[in-house]
């Protein structure tokens, strides 16, 4: 396995918070076919009790993958990105993401193992409110780094 197992337990954080904007939510919603008005219209979102437009649940992948990229791009990690295949992703929400949020992100390298000549890496990215530190969503990902055949 060319992936550096010594980095299990390491963590990586975005240097600056991820600012969630209305247009970014609308653009993401369009790209995934999420047509609910609460993703585009502040009044529709407020009628549902949100402070502003609300992001589709998978929107958390944007700041999460930006943070995860700090690990993947680290030369010490030994990850050849051209060999990376997405395995799975899970979102565990404490509260929805809405426009105006500033999200801090920290990725934890929770697991590294070899299976069939491939490296299986499990990461957990904690997205929190940058001002209060309150939890927003945890994104757990598994990526596979294909071995050479």
mmCIF file of C-alpha atoms in Angstrom:
data_model
loop_
_atom_site.group_PDB
_atom_site.id
_atom_site.type_symbol
_atom_site.label_atom_id
_atom_site.label_comp_id
_atom_site.label_asym_id
_atom_site.label_seq_id
_atom_site.Cartn_x
_atom_site.Cartn_y
_atom_site.Cartn_z
ATOM 1 C CA UNK A 1 0.000 0.000 0.000
ATOM 2 C CA UNK A 2 1.579 3.283 -1.104
ATOM 3 C CA UNK A 3 -0.706 5.348 1.146
ATOM 4 C CA UNK A 4 1.076 6.497 4.298
ATOM 5 C CA UNK A 5 -0.611 4.660 7.181
ATOM 6 C CA UNK A 6 1.272 6.839 9.675
ATOM 7 C CA UNK A 7 -1.242 9.616 8.942
ATOM 8 C CA UNK A 8 -4.127 7.692 10.492
ATOM 9 C CA UNK A 9 -5.351 9.962 13.282
ATOM 10 C CA UNK A 10 -4.111 13.131 11.552
ATOM 11 C CA UNK A 11 -6.399 16.107 11.132
ATOM 12 C CA UNK A 12 -6.552 18.978 8.664
ATOM 13 C CA UNK A 13 -8.511 22.235 8.963
ATOM 14 C CA UNK A 14 -9.495 24.919 6.489
ATOM 15 C CA UNK A 15 -7.531 28.097 7.196
ATOM 16 C CA UNK A 16 -10.584 30.310 6.738
ATOM 17 C CA UNK A 17 -14.273 29.554 7.206
ATOM 18 C CA UNK A 18 -16.394 28.541 4.236
ATOM 19 C CA UNK A 19 -18.971 31.271 3.560
ATOM 20 C CA UNK A 20 -22.344 29.915 2.447
ATOM 21 C CA UNK A 21 -24.068 32.231 -0.020
ATOM 22 C CA UNK A 22 -27.523 32.237 -1.566
ATOM 23 C CA UNK A 23 -26.191 31.930 -5.100
ATOM 24 C CA UNK A 24 -23.969 28.980 -4.174
ATOM 25 C CA UNK A 25 -26.978 27.202 -2.669
ATOM 26 C CA UNK A 26 -29.120 27.946 -5.730
ATOM 27 C CA UNK A 27 -26.383 26.821 -8.114
ATOM 28 C CA UNK A 28 -25.845 23.587 -6.202
ATOM 29 C CA UNK A 29 -29.589 22.941 -5.986
ATOM 30 C CA UNK A 30 -29.923 23.367 -9.760
ATOM 31 C CA UNK A 31 -26.972 21.045 -10.372
ATOM 32 C CA UNK A 32 -28.497 18.217 -8.327
ATOM 33 C CA UNK A 33 -32.085 18.784 -9.466
ATOM 34 C CA UNK A 34 -33.330 20.006 -6.062
ATOM 35 C CA UNK A 35 -36.276 22.160 -7.086
ATOM 36 C CA UNK A 36 -37.855 23.094 -3.734
ATOM 37 C CA UNK A 37 -38.451 26.871 -3.535
ATOM 38 C CA UNK A 38 -36.717 27.038 -0.131
ATOM 39 C CA UNK A 39 -33.389 26.555 -1.949
ATOM 40 C CA UNK A 40 -33.960 29.673 -4.063
ATOM 41 C CA UNK A 41 -36.428 31.992 -2.344
ATOM 42 C CA UNK A 42 -35.808 33.529 1.080
ATOM 43 C CA UNK A 43 -39.520 34.011 1.737
ATOM 44 C CA UNK A 44 -40.254 30.354 0.957
ATOM 45 C CA UNK A 45 -37.457 29.293 3.312
ATOM 46 C CA UNK A 46 -38.674 31.617 6.073
ATOM 47 C CA UNK A 47 -42.208 30.177 5.754
ATOM 48 C CA UNK A 48 -40.632 26.844 6.701
ATOM 49 C CA UNK A 49 -38.831 28.362 9.698
ATOM 50 C CA UNK A 50 -35.346 28.869 8.207
ATOM 51 C CA UNK A 51 -33.449 32.141 8.612
ATOM 52 C CA UNK A 52 -32.559 32.206 4.894
ATOM 53 C CA UNK A 53 -32.500 29.867 1.905
ATOM 54 C CA UNK A 54 -31.644 26.338 2.967
ATOM 55 C CA UNK A 55 -29.061 24.150 1.257
ATOM 56 C CA UNK A 56 -29.853 20.689 -0.101
ATOM 57 C CA UNK A 57 -28.505 18.034 2.262
ATOM 58 C CA UNK A 58 -25.601 17.071 0.006
ATOM 59 C CA UNK A 59 -24.358 20.690 -0.175
ATOM 60 C CA UNK A 60 -22.080 19.884 2.780
ATOM 61 C CA UNK A 61 -19.878 17.978 0.342
ATOM 62 C CA UNK A 62 -18.451 21.285 -0.958
ATOM 63 C CA UNK A 63 -16.712 22.519 2.213
ATOM 64 C CA UNK A 64 -16.083 18.943 3.308
ATOM 65 C CA UNK A 65 -14.180 17.999 0.154
ATOM 66 C CA UNK A 66 -12.222 21.257 0.238
ATOM 67 C CA UNK A 67 -10.993 20.298 3.671
ATOM 68 C CA UNK A 68 -10.443 16.639 2.761
ATOM 69 C CA UNK A 69 -8.336 17.825 -0.195
ATOM 70 C CA UNK A 70 -5.768 19.183 2.277
ATOM 71 C CA UNK A 71 -5.089 15.584 3.299
ATOM 72 C CA UNK A 72 -5.298 14.063 -0.181
ATOM 73 C CA UNK A 73 -2.953 16.679 -1.682
ATOM 74 C CA UNK A 74 -0.409 16.340 1.125
ATOM 75 C CA UNK A 75 2.667 14.733 -0.497
ATOM 76 C CA UNK A 76 3.319 12.815 2.743
ATOM 77 C CA UNK A 77 -0.052 11.052 2.365
ATOM 78 C CA UNK A 78 1.186 9.071 -0.631
ATOM 79 C CA UNK A 79 -2.138 9.352 -2.442
ATOM 80 C CA UNK A 80 -2.099 9.335 -6.243
ATOM 81 C CA UNK A 81 -5.306 11.255 -6.967
ATOM 82 C CA UNK A 82 -5.542 9.743 -10.450
ATOM 83 C CA UNK A 83 -6.150 6.395 -8.697
ATOM 84 C CA UNK A 84 -8.839 7.654 -6.287
ATOM 85 C CA UNK A 85 -12.369 6.300 -6.524
ATOM 86 C CA UNK A 86 -15.193 7.575 -4.325
ATOM 87 C CA UNK A 87 -16.499 4.790 -2.084
ATOM 88 C CA UNK A 88 -19.313 6.212 0.030
ATOM 89 C CA UNK A 89 -20.427 9.315 1.876
ATOM 90 C CA UNK A 90 -22.730 9.865 4.831
ATOM 91 C CA UNK A 91 -24.122 13.113 6.240
ATOM 92 C CA UNK A 92 -25.156 13.419 9.885
ATOM 93 C CA UNK A 93 -26.838 16.751 10.506
ATOM 94 C CA UNK A 94 -27.236 18.644 13.762
ATOM 95 C CA UNK A 95 -28.981 21.449 11.888
ATOM 96 C CA UNK A 96 -29.491 22.478 8.239
ATOM 97 C CA UNK A 97 -27.037 24.699 6.377
ATOM 98 C CA UNK A 98 -28.498 28.072 5.418
ATOM 99 C CA UNK A 99 -27.245 31.089 3.496
ATOM 100 C CA UNK A 100 -25.153 33.309 5.728
ATOM 101 C CA UNK A 101 -23.501 30.416 7.557
ATOM 102 C CA UNK A 102 -19.737 30.573 8.053
ATOM 103 C CA UNK A 103 -18.523 27.022 8.436
ATOM 104 C CA UNK A 104 -15.243 25.916 9.967
ATOM 105 C CA UNK A 105 -14.095 22.501 8.750
ATOM 106 C CA UNK A 106 -11.763 19.894 10.190
ATOM 107 C CA UNK A 107 -11.071 16.557 8.503
ATOM 108 C CA UNK A 108 -9.955 13.604 10.609
ATOM 109 C CA UNK A 109 -8.238 10.595 9.011
ATOM 110 C CA UNK A 110 -10.107 7.904 10.945
ATOM 111 C CA UNK A 111 -9.148 4.730 9.116
ATOM 112 C CA UNK A 112 -6.628 3.325 6.676
ATOM 113 C CA UNK A 113 -6.605 -0.294 5.584
ATOM 114 C CA UNK A 114 -5.680 -2.408 2.625
ATOM 115 C CA UNK A 115 -8.192 -4.613 0.805
ATOM 116 C CA UNK A 116 -7.381 -6.499 -2.384
ATOM 117 C CA UNK A 117 -4.340 -4.352 -3.092
ATOM 118 C CA UNK A 118 -6.357 -1.150 -2.712
ATOM 119 C CA UNK A 119 -6.137 1.381 0.101
ATOM 120 C CA UNK A 120 -9.424 2.144 1.848
ATOM 121 C CA UNK A 121 -9.404 5.499 3.643
ATOM 122 C CA UNK A 122 -12.143 6.721 5.960
ATOM 123 C CA UNK A 123 -12.299 10.413 6.775
ATOM 124 C CA UNK A 124 -14.666 12.365 8.991
ATOM 125 C CA UNK A 125 -15.122 16.065 8.397
ATOM 126 C CA UNK A 126 -16.743 18.108 11.132
ATOM 127 C CA UNK A 127 -18.449 21.279 9.889
ATOM 128 C CA UNK A 128 -19.158 23.734 12.685
ATOM 129 C CA UNK A 129 -20.458 27.263 13.009
ATOM 130 C CA UNK A 130 -17.253 29.325 12.796
ATOM 131 C CA UNK A 131 -18.462 31.874 15.354
ATOM 132 C CA UNK A 132 -19.977 29.630 18.032
ATOM 133 C CA UNK A 133 -18.238 26.324 17.389
ATOM 134 C CA UNK A 134 -21.624 24.588 17.402
ATOM 135 C CA UNK A 135 -21.860 21.401 15.328
ATOM 136 C CA UNK A 136 -23.665 21.666 11.994
ATOM 137 C CA UNK A 137 -22.934 18.447 10.089
ATOM 138 C CA UNK A 138 -20.493 15.541 10.107
ATOM 139 C CA UNK A 139 -19.500 14.139 6.716
ATOM 140 C CA UNK A 140 -18.021 10.642 6.772
ATOM 141 C CA UNK A 141 -16.347 9.539 3.538
ATOM 142 C CA UNK A 142 -14.634 6.439 2.281
ATOM 143 C CA UNK A 143 -12.282 6.748 -0.648
ATOM 144 C CA UNK A 144 -10.487 3.940 -2.403
ATOM 145 C CA UNK A 145 -6.999 4.399 -3.798
ATOM 146 C CA UNK A 146 -6.723 1.714 -6.455
ATOM 147 C CA UNK A 147 -3.547 -0.298 -6.350
ATOM 148 C CA UNK A 148 -1.477 -0.886 -9.421
ATOM 149 C CA UNK A 149 -2.368 -4.073 -11.281
#
